[in-house]
Coordinates of C-alpha atoms and ligand atoms in Angstrom, one line a residue:
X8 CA 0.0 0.0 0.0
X9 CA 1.5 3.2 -0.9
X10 CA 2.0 6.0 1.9
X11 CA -0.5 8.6 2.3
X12 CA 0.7 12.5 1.6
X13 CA -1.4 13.6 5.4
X14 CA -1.9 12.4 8.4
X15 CA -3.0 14.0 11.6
X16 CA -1.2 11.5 13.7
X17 CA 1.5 9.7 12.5
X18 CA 3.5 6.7 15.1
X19 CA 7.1 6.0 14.2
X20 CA 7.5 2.2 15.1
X21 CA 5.2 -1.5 14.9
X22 CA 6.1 -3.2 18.5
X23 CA 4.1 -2.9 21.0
X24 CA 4.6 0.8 22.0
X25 CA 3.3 2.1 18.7
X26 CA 0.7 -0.7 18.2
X27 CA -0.9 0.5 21.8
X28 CA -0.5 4.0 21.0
X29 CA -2.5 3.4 17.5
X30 CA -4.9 1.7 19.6
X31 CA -5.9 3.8 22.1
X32 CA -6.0 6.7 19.8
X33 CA -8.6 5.0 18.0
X34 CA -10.5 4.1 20.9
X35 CA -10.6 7.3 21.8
X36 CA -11.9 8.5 18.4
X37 CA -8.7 9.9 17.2
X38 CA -8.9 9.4 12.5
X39 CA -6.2 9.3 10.1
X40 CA -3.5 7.9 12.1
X41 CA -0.4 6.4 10.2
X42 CA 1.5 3.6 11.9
X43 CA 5.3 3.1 10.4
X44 CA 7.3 0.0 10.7
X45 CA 10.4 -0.4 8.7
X46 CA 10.6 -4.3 9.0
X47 CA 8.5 -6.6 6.5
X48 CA 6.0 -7.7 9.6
X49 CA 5.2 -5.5 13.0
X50 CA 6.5 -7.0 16.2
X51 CA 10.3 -7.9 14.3
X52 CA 12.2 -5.2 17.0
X53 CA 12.7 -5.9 20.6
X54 CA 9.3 -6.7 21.8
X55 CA 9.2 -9.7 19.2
X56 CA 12.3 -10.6 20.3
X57 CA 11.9 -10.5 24.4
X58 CA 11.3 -13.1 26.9
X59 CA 7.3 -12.3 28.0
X60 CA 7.8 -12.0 31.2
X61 CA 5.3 -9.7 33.0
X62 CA 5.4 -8.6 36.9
X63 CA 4.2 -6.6 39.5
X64 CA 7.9 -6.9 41.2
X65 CA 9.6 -3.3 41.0
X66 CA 11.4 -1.2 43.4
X67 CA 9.9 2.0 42.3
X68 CA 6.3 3.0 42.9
X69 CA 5.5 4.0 39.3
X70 CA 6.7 1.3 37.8
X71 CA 4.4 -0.6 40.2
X72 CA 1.6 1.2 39.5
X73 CA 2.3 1.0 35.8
X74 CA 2.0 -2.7 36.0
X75 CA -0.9 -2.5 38.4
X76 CA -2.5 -1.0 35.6
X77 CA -0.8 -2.8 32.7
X78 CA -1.4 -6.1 33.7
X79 CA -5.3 -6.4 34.2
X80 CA -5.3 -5.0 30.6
X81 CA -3.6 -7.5 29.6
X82 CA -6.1 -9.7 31.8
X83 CA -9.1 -8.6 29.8
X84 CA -7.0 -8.1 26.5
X85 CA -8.8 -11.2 24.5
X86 CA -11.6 -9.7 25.5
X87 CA -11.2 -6.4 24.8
X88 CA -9.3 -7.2 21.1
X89 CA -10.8 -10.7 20.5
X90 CA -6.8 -12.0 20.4
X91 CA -5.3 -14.7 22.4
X92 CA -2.5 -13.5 24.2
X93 CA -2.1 -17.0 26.7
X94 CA -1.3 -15.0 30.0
X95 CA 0.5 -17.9 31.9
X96 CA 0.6 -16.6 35.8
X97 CA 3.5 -19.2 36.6
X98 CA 4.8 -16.3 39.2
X99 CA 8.2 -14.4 39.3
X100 CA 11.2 -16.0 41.6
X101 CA 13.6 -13.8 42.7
X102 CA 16.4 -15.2 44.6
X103 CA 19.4 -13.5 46.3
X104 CA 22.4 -14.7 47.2
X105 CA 24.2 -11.7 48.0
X106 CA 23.4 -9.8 51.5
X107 CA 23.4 -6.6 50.1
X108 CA 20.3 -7.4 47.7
X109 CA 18.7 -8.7 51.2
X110 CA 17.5 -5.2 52.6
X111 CA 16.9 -3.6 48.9
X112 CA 14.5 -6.5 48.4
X113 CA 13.2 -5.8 51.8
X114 CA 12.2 -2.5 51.0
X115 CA 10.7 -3.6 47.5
X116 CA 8.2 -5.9 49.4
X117 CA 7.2 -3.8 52.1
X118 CA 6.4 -0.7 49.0
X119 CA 4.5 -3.6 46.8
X120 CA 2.7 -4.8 49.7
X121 CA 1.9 -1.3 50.5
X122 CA 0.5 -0.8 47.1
X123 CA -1.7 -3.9 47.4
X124 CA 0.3 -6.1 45.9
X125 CA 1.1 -9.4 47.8
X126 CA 4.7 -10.6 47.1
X127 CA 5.6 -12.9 49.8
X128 CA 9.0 -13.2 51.4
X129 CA 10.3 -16.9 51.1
X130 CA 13.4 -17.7 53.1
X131 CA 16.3 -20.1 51.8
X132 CA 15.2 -23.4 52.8
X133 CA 11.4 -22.6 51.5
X134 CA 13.0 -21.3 48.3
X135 CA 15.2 -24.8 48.0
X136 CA 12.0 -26.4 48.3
X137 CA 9.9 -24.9 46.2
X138 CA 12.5 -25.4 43.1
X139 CA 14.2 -29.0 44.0
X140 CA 15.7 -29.5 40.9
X141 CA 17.6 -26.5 41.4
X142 CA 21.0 -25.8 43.0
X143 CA 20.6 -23.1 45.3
X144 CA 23.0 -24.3 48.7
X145 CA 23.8 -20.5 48.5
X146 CA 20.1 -18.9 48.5
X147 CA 19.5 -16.2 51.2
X148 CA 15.8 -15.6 50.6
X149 CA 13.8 -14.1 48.0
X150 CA 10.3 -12.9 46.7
X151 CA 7.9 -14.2 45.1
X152 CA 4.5 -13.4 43.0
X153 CA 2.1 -15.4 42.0
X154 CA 0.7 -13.1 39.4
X155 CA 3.6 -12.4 37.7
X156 CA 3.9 -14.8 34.6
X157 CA 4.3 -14.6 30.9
X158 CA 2.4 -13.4 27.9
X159 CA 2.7 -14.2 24.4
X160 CA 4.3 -10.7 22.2
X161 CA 3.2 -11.2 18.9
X162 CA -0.5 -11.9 20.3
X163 CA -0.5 -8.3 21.8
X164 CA 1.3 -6.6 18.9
X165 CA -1.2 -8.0 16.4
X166 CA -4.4 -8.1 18.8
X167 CA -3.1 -3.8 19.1
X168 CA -2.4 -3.5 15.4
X169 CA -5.7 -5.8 14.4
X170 CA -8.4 -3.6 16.1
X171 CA -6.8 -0.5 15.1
X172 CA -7.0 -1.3 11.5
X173 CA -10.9 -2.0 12.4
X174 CA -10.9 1.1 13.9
X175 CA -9.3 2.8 10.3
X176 CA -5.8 3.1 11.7
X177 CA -3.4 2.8 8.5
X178 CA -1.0 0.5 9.6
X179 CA 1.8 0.0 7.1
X180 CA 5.2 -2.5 7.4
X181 CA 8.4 -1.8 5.3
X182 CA 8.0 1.5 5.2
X183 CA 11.4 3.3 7.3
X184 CA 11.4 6.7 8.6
X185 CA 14.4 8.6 7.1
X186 CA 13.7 11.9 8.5
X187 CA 11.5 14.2 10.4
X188 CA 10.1 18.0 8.6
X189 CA 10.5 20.5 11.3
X190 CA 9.7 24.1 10.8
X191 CA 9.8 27.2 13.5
X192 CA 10.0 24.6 15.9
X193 CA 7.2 22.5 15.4
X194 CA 6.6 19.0 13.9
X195 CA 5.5 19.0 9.8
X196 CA 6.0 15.7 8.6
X197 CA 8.1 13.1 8.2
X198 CA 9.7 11.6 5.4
X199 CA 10.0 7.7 4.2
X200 CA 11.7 5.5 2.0
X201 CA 7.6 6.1 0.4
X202 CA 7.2 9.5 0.0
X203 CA 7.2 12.1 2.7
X204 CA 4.0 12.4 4.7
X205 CA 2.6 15.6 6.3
X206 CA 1.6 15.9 9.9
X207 CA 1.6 17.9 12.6
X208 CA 1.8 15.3 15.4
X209 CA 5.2 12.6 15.3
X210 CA 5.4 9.8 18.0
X211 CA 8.3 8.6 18.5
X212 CA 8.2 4.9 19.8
X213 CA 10.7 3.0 18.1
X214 CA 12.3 1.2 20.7
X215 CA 16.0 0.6 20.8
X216 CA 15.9 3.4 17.7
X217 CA 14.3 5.6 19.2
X218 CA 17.4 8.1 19.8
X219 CA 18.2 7.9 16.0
X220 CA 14.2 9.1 15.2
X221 CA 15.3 11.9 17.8
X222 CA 18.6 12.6 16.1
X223 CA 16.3 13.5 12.8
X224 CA 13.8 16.2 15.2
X225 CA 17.0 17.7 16.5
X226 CA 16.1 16.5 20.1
X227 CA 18.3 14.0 21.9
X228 CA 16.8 11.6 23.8
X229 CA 19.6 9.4 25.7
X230 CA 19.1 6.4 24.7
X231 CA 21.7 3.6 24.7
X232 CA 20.9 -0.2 22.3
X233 CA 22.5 -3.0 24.3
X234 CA 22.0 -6.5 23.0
X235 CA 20.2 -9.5 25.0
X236 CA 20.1 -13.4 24.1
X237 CA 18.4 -16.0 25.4
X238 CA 17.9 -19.5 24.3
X239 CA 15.3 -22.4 24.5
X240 CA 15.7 -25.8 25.2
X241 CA 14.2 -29.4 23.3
X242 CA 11.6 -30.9 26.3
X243 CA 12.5 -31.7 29.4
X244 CA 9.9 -33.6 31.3
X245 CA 10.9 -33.4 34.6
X246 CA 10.1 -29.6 34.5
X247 CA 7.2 -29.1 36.4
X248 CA 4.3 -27.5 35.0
X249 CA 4.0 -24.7 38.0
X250 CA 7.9 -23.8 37.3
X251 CA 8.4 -20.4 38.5
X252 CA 9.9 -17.6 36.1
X253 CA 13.0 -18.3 38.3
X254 CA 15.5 -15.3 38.5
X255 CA 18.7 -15.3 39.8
X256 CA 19.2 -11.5 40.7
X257 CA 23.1 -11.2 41.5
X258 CA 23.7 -12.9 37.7
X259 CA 20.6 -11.6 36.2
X260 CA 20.4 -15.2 35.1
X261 CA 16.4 -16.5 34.2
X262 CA 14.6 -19.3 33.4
X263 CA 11.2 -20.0 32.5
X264 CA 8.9 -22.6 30.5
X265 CA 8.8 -22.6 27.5
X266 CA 6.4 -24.7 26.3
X267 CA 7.6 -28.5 27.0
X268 CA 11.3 -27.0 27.2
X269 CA 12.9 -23.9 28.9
X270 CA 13.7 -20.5 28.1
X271 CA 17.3 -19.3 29.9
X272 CA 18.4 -15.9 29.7
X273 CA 21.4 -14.1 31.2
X274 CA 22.7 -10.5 30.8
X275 CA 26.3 -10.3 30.2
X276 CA 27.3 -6.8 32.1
X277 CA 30.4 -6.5 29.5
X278 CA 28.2 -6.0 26.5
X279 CA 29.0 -2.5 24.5
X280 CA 26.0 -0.2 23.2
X281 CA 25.2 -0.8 19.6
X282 CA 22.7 -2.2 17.4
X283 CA 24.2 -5.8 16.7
X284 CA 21.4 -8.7 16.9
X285 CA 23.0 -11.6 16.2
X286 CA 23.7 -14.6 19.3
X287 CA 27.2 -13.6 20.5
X288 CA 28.2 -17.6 20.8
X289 CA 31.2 -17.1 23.7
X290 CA 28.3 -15.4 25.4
X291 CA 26.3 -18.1 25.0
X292 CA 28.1 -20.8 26.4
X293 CA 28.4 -18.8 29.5
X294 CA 25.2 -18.4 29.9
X295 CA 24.6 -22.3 29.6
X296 CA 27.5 -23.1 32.2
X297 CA 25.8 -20.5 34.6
X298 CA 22.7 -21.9 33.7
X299 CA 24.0 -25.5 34.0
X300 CA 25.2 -25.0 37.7
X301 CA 22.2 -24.1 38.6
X302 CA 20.0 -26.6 37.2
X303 CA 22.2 -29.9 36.0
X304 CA 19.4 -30.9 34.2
X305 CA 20.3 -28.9 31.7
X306 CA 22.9 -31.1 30.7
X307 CA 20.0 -33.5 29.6
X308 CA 18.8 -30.7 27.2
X309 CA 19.5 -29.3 23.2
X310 CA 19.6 -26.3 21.7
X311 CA 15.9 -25.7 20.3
X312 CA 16.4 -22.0 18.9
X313 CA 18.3 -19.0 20.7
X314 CA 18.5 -15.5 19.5
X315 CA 19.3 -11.5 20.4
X316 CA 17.5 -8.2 20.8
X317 CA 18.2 -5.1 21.8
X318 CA 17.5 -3.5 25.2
X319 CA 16.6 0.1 24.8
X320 CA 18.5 1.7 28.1
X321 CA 18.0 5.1 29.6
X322 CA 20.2 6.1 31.8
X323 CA 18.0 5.5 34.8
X324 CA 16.3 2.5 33.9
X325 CA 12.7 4.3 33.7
X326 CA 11.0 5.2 30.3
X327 CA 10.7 8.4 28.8
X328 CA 7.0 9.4 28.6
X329 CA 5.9 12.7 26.7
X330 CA 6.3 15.8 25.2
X331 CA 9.6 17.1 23.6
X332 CA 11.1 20.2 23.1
X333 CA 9.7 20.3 19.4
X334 CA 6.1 20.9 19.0
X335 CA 4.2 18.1 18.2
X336 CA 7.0 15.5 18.5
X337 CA 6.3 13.1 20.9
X338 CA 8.1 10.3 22.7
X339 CA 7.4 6.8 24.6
X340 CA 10.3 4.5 24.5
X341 CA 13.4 4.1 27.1
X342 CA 11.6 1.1 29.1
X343 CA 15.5 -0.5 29.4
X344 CA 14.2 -4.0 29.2
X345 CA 11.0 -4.3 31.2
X346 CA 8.7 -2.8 28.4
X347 CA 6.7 -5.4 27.0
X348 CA 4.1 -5.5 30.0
X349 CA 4.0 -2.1 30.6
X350 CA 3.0 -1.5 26.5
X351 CA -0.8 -1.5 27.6
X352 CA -0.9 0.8 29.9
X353 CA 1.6 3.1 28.1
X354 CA -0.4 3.5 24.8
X355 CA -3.3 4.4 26.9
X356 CA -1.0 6.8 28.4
X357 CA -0.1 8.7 25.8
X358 CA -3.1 9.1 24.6
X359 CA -4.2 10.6 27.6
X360 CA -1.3 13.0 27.0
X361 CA -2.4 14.0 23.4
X362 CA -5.6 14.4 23.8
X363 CA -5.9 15.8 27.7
X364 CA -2.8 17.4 27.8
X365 CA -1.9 15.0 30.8
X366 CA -1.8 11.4 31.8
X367 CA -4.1 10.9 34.3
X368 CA -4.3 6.4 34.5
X369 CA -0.9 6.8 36.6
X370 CA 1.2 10.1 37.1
X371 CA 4.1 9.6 35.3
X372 CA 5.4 13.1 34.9
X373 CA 8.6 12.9 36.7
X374 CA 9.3 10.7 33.6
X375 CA 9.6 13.3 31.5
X376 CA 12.9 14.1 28.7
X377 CA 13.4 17.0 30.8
X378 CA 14.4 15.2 33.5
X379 CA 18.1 14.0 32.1
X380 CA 18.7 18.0 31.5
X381 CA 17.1 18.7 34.9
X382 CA 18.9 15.6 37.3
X383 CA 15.7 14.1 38.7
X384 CA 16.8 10.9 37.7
X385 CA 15.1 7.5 39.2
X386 CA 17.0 4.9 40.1
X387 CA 15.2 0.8 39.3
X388 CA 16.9 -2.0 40.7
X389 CA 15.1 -4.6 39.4
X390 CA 16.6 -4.6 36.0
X391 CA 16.9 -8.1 34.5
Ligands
FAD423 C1 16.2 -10.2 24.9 C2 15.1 -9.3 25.5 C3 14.3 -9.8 26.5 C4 13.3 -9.0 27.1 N1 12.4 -9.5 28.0 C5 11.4 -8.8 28.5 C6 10.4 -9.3 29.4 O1 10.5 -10.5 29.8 N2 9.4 -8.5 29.8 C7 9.3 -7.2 29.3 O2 8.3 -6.6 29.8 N3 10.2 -6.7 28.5 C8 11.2 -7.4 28.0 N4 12.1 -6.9 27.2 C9 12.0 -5.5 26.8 C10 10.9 -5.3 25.8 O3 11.1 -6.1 24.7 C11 10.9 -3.8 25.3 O4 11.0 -2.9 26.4 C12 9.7 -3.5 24.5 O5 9.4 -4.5 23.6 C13 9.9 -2.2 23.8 O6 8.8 -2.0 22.9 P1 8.9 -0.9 21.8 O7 7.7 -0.9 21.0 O8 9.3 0.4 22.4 O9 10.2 -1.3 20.9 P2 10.3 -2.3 19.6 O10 9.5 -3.5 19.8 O11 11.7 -2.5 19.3 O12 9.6 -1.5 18.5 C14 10.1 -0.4 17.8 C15 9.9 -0.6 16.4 O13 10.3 0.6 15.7 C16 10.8 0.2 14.4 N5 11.6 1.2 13.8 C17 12.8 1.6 14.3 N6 13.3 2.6 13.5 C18 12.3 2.9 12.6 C19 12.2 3.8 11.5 N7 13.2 4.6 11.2 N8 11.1 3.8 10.7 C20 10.1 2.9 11.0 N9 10.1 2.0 12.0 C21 11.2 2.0 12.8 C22 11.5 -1.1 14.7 O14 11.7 -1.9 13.6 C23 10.6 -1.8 15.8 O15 9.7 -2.7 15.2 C24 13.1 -7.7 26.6 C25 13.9 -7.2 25.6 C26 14.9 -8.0 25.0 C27 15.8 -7.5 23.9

């Protein structure tokens, strides 16, 4: 389909940022909205490319009260878009090993709990029980919460992308923003390897690219691609089917089901900025000898499929929600890892923000781009 010359609202980027923004424009009445995606099929940048995982477990109060939105959404999201997304609540594991994570986790609990969310404390021994097959001699403690789980990406991308279409969204793949028309300050257009398309209102949400679509406004907006693998595993029987999405925080080391196998996951702290998705394989194998120590079952286990993304890092692990410094230019990207679950609620949003002139679902305004400038920076913890 050939690019329109006009839009009113056009959204740089097809994951699940710019599929919920599209979305809850819609449902909010909003017409002639263009959605851009340079890749042949929406969904192909990080959030195709991430583990699922979704969780209530944060150190911060907004990013728990993002998910405490986020996730009931995505509760009532085959309802609400008629698309499977198979919400598995299998529960987040966090377990520490090192007693200087003991108190910070301490603190996490006590704020979730005060929010209404009920993590539980597990000690070591009720932690070595719960995941037998597991070698965890050196386990302090940890949390866990049984509403945490994982969701399926694509589903949400295309349930998002689906009902906006219905709704007359203009949702387009291989089409790659090349630059953005600004004139006295304010947003005119942008242009594509289609044709250049004139508009007076730009969302940025492209991810891990979302600095370079701020590069072509003029505006910087820090932030930093790092690359992620994972890999799956061929079936493993003896995995229970209640098997925890198990995390070892001091490695950042994960694992969950994946359907009769596992996913395992592990960042590697060495790994320089840039946009590089290909499996690093040295990486790899020391992932699976971390991985292996922990659970010798491994051993048993092939190779099913593995891959890399990108991580789209700010430099205070919290997103960047908002307004820019150029009129009409908008921006909702940064979530550094974590940004799959909180799509939902971050399309509705910015919506809110458009079209009120303020978010009012949860108050995110101290995550503003200003705030970089300004040093009101937010520290998360729980990075995986
Ligand atoms: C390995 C890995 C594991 C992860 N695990 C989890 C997890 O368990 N839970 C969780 O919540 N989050 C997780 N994340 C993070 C999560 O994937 C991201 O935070 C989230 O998907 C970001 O969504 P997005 O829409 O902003 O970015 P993306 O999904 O990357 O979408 C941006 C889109 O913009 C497009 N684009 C870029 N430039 C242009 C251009 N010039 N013109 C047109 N289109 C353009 C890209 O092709 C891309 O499709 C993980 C990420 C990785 C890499």
């Amino acid at each position: 389909m050939a690019v329109p010359n006009t839009a009113d609202i056009v959204i740089i980027g097809g994951g699940v940022m710019g599929a919920s923004i599209a979305y809850h424009l819609a449902l909010q009445g909003q017409k002639n909205i263009l959605l851009l995606e340079k890749e042949d099929f929406f969904g192909q940048g990080a959030t195709g490319r991430c583990a699922g995982g979704v969780r209530y477990q944060f150190s911060t109060e907004v990013n728990v009260r993002l998910s405490m939105h986020s996730l009931p959404m995505l509760e009532r999201f085959e309802e609400e878009t008629g698309q499977a997304i198979d919400y598995r609540k299998c529960g987040y594991l966090f377990y520490l090993t090192r007693p200087e994570d003991v108190a910070l986790f301490q603190r996490n609990l006590y704020l979730q709990n005060n929010l209404g969310i009920p993590t539980n404390w597990l000690t070591g021994d009720e932690i070595r029980h719960r995941l037998p097959l597991m070698r965890l001699d050196d386990v302090l403690c940890g949390t866990f919460n049984a509403k945490d789980g994982v969701v399926d990406p694509n589903g949400v991308v295309m349930g998002y992308i689906h009902s906006a279409q219905r709704m007359g969204v203009t949702a387009l793949t291989g089409l790659a923003v090349t630059g953005i028309r600004v004139s006295g300050g304010k947003i005119i257009g942008v242009e594509t390897n289609g044709g250049q398309v004139s508009s007076p209102v730009v969302f940025d949400a492209a991810g891990p690219w979302a600095g370079l679509i701020g590069k072509m406004a003029g505006v910087d907006i820090p932030i930093t691609p790092i690359r992620r693998q994972m890999f799956t595993t061929t079936p493993l029987a003896e995995i229970p089917p209640d098997f925890p999405f198990a995390i070892d925080f001091a490695q950042s080391l994960y694992f969950h089901r994946e359907g009769l196998g596992l996913l395992v996951g592990m960042s590697n702290p060495e790994e320089q900025p840039g946009f590089d998705q290909n499996v690093d394989p040295d990486f790899e194998l020391v992932n699976l000898e971390a991985a292996i120590a922990r659970l010798p079952l491994l051993e048993k286990a092939s190779l099913a499929s593995h891959w890399a993304g990108l991580y789209e890092v700010t430099p205070d692990a919290h997103p960047i929600f908002g307004r820019t410094p150029v009129d009409g230019f908008y921006i909702c990207a940064g979530f550094s890892g974590h940004g799959f679950m909180h799509g939902p609620v971050a399309g509705k949003i910015m919506a809110e923000i458009l079209l009120d002139g303020e978010a009012s679902t949860v108050d995110i305004s101290m995550l503003d781009l200003a705030r970089f400038e300004e040093g009101r920076l937010i520290r998360e913890y729980n990075v995986v």
